[in-house]
Tab-separated table of C-alpha atoms in Angstrom:
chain	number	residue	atom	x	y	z
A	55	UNK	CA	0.000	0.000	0.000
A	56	UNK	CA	1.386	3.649	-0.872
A	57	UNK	CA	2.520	5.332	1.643
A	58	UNK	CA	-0.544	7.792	3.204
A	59	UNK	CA	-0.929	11.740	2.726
A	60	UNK	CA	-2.857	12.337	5.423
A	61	UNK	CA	-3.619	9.231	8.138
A	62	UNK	CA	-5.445	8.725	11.963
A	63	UNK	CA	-4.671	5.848	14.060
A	64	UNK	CA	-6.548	4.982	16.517
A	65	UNK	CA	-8.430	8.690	17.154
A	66	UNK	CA	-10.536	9.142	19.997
A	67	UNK	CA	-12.370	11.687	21.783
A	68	UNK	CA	-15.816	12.227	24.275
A	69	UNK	CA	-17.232	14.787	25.611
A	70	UNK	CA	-18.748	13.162	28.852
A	71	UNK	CA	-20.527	10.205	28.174
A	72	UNK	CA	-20.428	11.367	24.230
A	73	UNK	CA	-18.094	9.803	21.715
A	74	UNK	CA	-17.430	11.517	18.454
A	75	UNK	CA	-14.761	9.635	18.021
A	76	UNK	CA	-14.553	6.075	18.712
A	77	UNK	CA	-10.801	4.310	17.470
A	78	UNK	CA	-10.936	6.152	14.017
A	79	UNK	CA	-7.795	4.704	11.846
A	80	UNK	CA	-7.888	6.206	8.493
A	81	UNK	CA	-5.780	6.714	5.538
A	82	UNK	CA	-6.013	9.279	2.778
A	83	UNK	CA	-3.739	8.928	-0.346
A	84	UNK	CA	-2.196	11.648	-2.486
A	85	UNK	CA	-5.016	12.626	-5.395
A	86	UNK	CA	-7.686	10.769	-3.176
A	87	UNK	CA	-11.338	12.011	-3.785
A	88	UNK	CA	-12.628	10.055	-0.844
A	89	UNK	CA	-16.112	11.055	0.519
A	90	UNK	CA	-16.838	11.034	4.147
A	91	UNK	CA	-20.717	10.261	4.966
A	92	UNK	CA	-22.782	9.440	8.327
A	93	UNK	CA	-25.967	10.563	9.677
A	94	UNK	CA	-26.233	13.416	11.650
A	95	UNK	CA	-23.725	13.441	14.980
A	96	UNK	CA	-22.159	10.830	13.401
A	97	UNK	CA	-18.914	12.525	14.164
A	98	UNK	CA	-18.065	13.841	10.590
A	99	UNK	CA	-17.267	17.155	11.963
A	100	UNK	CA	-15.469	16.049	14.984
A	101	UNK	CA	-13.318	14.127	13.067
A	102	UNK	CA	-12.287	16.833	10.711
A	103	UNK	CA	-11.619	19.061	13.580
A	104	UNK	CA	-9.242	16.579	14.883
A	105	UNK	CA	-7.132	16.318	12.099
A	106	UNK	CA	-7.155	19.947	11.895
A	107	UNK	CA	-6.277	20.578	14.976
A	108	UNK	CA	-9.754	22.317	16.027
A	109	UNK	CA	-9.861	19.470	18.975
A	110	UNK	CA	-7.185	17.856	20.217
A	111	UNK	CA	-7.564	13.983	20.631
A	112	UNK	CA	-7.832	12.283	24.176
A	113	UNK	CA	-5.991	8.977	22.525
A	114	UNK	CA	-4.149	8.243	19.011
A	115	UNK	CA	-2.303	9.929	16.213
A	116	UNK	CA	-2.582	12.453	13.388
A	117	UNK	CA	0.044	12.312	10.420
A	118	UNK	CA	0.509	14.287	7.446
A	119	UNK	CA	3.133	13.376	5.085
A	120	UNK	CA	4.613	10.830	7.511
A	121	UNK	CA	4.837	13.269	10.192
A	122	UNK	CA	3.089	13.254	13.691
A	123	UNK	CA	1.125	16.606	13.536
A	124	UNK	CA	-1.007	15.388	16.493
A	125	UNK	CA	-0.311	18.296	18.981
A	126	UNK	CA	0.481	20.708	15.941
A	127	UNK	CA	-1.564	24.167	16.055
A	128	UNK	CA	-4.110	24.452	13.726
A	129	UNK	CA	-2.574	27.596	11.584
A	130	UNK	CA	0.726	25.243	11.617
A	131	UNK	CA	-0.966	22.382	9.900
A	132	UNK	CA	-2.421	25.218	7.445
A	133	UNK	CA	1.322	26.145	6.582
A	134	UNK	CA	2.045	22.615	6.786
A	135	UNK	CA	-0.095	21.541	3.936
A	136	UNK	CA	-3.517	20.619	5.652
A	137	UNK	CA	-6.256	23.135	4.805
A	138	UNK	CA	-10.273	23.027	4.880
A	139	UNK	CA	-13.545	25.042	4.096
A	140	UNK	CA	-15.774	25.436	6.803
A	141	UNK	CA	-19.942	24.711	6.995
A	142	UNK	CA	-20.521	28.141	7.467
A	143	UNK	CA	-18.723	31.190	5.605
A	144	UNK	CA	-16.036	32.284	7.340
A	145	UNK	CA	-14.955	34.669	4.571
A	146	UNK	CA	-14.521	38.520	4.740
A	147	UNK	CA	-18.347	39.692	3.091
A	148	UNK	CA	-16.926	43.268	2.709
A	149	UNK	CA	-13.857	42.577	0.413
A	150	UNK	CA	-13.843	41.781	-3.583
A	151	UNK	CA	-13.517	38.334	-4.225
A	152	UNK	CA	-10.123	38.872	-5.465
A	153	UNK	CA	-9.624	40.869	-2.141
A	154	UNK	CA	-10.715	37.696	0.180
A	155	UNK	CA	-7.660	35.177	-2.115
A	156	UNK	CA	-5.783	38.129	-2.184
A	157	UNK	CA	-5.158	38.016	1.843
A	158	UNK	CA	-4.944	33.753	1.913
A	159	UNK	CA	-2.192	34.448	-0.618
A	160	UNK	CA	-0.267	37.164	1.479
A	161	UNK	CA	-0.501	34.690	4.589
A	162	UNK	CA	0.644	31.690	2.967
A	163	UNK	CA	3.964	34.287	1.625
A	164	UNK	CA	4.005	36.099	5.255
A	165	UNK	CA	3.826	39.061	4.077
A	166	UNK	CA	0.052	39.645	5.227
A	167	UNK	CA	1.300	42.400	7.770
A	168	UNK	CA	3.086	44.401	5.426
A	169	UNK	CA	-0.548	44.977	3.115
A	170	UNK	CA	-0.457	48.857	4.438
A	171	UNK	CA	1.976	49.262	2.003
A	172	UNK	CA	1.390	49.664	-1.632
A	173	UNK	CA	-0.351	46.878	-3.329
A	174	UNK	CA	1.754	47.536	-6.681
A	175	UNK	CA	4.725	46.167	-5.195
A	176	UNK	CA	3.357	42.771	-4.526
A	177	UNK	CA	1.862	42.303	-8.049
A	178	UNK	CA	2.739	38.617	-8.577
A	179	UNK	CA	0.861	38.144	-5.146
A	180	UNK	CA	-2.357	40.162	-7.179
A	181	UNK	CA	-1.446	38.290	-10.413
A	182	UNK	CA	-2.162	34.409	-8.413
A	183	UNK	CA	-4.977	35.723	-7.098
A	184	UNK	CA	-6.622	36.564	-10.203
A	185	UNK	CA	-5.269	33.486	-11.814
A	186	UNK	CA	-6.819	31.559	-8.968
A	187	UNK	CA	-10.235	33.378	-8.861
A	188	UNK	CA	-10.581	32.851	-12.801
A	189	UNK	CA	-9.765	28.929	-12.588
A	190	UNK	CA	-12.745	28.602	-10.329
A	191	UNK	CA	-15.065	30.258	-12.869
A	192	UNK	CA	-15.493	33.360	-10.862
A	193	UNK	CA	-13.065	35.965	-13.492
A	194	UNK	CA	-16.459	38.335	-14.066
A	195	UNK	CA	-17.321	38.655	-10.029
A	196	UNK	CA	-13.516	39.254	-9.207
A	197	UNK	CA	-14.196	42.901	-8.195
A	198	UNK	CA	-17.290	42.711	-6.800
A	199	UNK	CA	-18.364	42.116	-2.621
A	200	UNK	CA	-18.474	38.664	-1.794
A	201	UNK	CA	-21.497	39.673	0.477
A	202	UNK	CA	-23.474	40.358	-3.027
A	203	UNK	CA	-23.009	36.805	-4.538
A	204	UNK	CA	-25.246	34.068	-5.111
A	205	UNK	CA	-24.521	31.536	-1.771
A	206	UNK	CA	-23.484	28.951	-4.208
A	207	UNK	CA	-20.721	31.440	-5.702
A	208	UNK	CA	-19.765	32.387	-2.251
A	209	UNK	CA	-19.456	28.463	-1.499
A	210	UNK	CA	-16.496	28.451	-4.847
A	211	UNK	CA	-14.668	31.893	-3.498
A	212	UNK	CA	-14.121	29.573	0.029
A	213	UNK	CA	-12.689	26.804	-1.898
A	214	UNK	CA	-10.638	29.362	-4.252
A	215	UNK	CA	-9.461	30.769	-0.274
A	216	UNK	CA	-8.231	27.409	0.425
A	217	UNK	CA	-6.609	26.410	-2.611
A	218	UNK	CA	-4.729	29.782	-2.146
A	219	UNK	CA	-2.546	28.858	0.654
A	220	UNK	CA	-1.418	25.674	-1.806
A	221	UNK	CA	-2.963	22.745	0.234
A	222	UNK	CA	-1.580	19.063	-0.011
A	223	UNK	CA	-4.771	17.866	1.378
A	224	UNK	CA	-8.040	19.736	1.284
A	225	UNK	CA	-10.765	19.250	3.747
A	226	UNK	CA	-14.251	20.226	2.317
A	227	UNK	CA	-16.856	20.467	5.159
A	228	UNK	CA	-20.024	20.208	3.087
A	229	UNK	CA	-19.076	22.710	0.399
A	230	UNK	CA	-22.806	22.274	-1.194
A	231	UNK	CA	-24.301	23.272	2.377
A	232	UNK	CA	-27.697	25.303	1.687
A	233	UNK	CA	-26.327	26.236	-1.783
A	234	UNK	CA	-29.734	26.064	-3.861
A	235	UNK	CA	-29.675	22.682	-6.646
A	236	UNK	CA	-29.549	25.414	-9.513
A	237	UNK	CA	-26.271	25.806	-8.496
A	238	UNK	CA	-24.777	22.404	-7.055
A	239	UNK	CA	-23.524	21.457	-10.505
A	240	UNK	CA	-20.789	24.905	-10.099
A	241	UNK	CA	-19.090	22.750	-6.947
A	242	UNK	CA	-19.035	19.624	-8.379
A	243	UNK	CA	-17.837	21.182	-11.750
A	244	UNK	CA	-15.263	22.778	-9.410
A	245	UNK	CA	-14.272	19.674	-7.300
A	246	UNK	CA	-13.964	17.811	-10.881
A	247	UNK	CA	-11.269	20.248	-12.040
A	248	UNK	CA	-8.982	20.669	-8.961
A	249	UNK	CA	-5.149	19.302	-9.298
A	250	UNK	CA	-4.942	15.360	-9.999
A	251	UNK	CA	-2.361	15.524	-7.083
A	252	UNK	CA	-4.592	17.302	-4.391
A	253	UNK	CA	-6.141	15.025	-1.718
A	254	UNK	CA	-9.517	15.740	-1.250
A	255	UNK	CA	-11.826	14.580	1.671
A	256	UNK	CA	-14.882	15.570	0.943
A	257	UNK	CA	-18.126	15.950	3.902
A	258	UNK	CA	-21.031	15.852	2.287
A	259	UNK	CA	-24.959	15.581	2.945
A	260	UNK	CA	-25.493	15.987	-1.002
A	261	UNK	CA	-25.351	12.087	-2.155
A	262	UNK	CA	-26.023	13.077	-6.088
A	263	UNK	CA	-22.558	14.899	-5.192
A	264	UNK	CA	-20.772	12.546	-3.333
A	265	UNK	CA	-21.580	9.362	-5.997
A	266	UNK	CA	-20.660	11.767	-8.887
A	267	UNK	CA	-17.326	12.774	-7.498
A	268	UNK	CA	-15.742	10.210	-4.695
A	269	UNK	CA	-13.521	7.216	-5.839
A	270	UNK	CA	-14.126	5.820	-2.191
A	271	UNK	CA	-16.356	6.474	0.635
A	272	UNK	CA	-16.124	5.755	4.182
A	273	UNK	CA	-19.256	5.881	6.799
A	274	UNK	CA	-19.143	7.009	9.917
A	275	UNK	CA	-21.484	6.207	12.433
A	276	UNK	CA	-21.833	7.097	16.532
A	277	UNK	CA	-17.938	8.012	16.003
A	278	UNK	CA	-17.057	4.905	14.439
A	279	UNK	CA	-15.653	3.756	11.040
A	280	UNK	CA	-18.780	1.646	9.542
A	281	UNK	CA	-17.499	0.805	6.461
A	282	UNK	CA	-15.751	1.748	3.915
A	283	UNK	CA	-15.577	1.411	0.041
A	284	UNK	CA	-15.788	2.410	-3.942
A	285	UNK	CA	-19.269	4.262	-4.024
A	286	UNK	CA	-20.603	0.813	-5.948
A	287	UNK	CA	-19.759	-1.220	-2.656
A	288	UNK	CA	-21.657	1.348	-0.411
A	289	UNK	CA	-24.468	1.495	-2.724
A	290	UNK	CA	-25.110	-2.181	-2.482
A	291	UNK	CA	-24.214	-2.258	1.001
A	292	UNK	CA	-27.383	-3.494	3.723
A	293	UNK	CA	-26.145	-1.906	6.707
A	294	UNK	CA	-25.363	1.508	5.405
A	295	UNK	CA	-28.655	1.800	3.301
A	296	UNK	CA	-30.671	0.569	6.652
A	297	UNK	CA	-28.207	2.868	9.053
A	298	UNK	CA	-27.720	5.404	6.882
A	299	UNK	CA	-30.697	6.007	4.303
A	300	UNK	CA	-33.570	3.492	5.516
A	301	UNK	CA	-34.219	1.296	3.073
A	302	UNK	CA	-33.517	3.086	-0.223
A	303	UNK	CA	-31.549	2.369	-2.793
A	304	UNK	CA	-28.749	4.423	-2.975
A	305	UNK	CA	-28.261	3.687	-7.131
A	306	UNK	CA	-30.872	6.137	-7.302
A	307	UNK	CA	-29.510	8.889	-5.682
């Protein structure tokens, strides 16, 4: 087996008599498009805060690129390689679009404190972010108020964020997260086109999404590891459609 980007062994964590995470050993390759799933409080959240450093873990490991980032600060990780989106928009409503990948840009570089001066001198810092901004199909809303887009477009300009501080794995916490189904096909269309060589783990509620873009897909359930599989072996699979879905069929979703 190649050697994992991003891996957990043996994570756990309560809070009191609640376990969001229940001996979670899991391994994410480089160029994955793996798909986590559960029902609500499963612990999909949880997790990703763990390996992100949001929580810290009462026993096991965290490794990214073979090394133990377990105790690592969260904004350490980010520098690190390990970046994520967030549920709910965490982005700056008053700045341009170009503005908001602007900043992840100059934060990634370090030179984020130094913006007072003029912006002309850091013009290959402007140049990525336009770049960036008109990869993700946003060129024509570059100078305009994030706070005056669609959600859905809003939803790509936190992805185009993360991809700006050059991730080696990207955590996407439901990306598709009360973003109408007019627009759903502009974040798969997006999470189609990222790097071959990006990891993505991808939380989703959004099944049509997940079973268009995973390659695998794990399922978490009461903070556990329930199975996992290519999204043809979770379709089929009893347990998950009974757990999971009720009795559905999951080819039809």
């Amino acid at each position: 087996m190649n050697a994992a980007v991003l891996e957990t062994v043996g994570l756990g964590k309560a809070f009191g008599a609640l376990r969001v995470a229940d001996d979670i050993s899991f391994r994410l390759q480089s160029g994955a498009r793996h798909a986590l799933i559960g029902p609500n409080g499963a612990g999909k959240t949880s997790f990703v805060n763990l390996v992100t450093g949001r929580l810290l873990p009462e026993s096991g490991s965290v490794r990214l690129k073979g090394n133990d980032i377990t105790r690592m600060a969260p904004d350490r990780r980010v520098r690190e390689g390990l970046c994520r989106t967030f549920q709910i928009s965490s982005l700056f409503s008053g700045l341009s679009v170009a503005e908001n990948v602007f900043l992840s840009i100059a934060e990634r570089e370090r030179v984020a404190w130094q913006m007072v001066r003029p912006a002309g001198r850091y013009r290959a810092v402007i140049e990525e972010a336009y770049a960036i901004v008109a990869g993700l199909g946003l060129g024509k809303v570059a100078a305009q108020a994030v706070g005056v887009l669609s959600y859905g477009q809003q939803r790509l300009v936190e992805i185009a964020v993360a991809l700006a501080l050059k991730p080696t794995v990207l955590l996407l916490d439901e990306p598709a997260a009360g973003v109408p189904s007019t627009e759903s096909a502009m974040i798969l269309d997006v999470l189609e086109a990222m790097p071959q060589d990006l990891a993505i783990l991808l939380i989703e509620h959004d099944m049509d999404i997940v079973f268009r873009f995973a390659r695998r897909i794990t399922v978490l359930e009461r903070g556990r590891i329930m199975v996992e599989g290519t999204p043809d072996e979770i379709a089929a699979n009893e347990d998950v459609r009974r757990v999971y879905f009720g009795e559905g069929d999951l080819a039809d979703v």
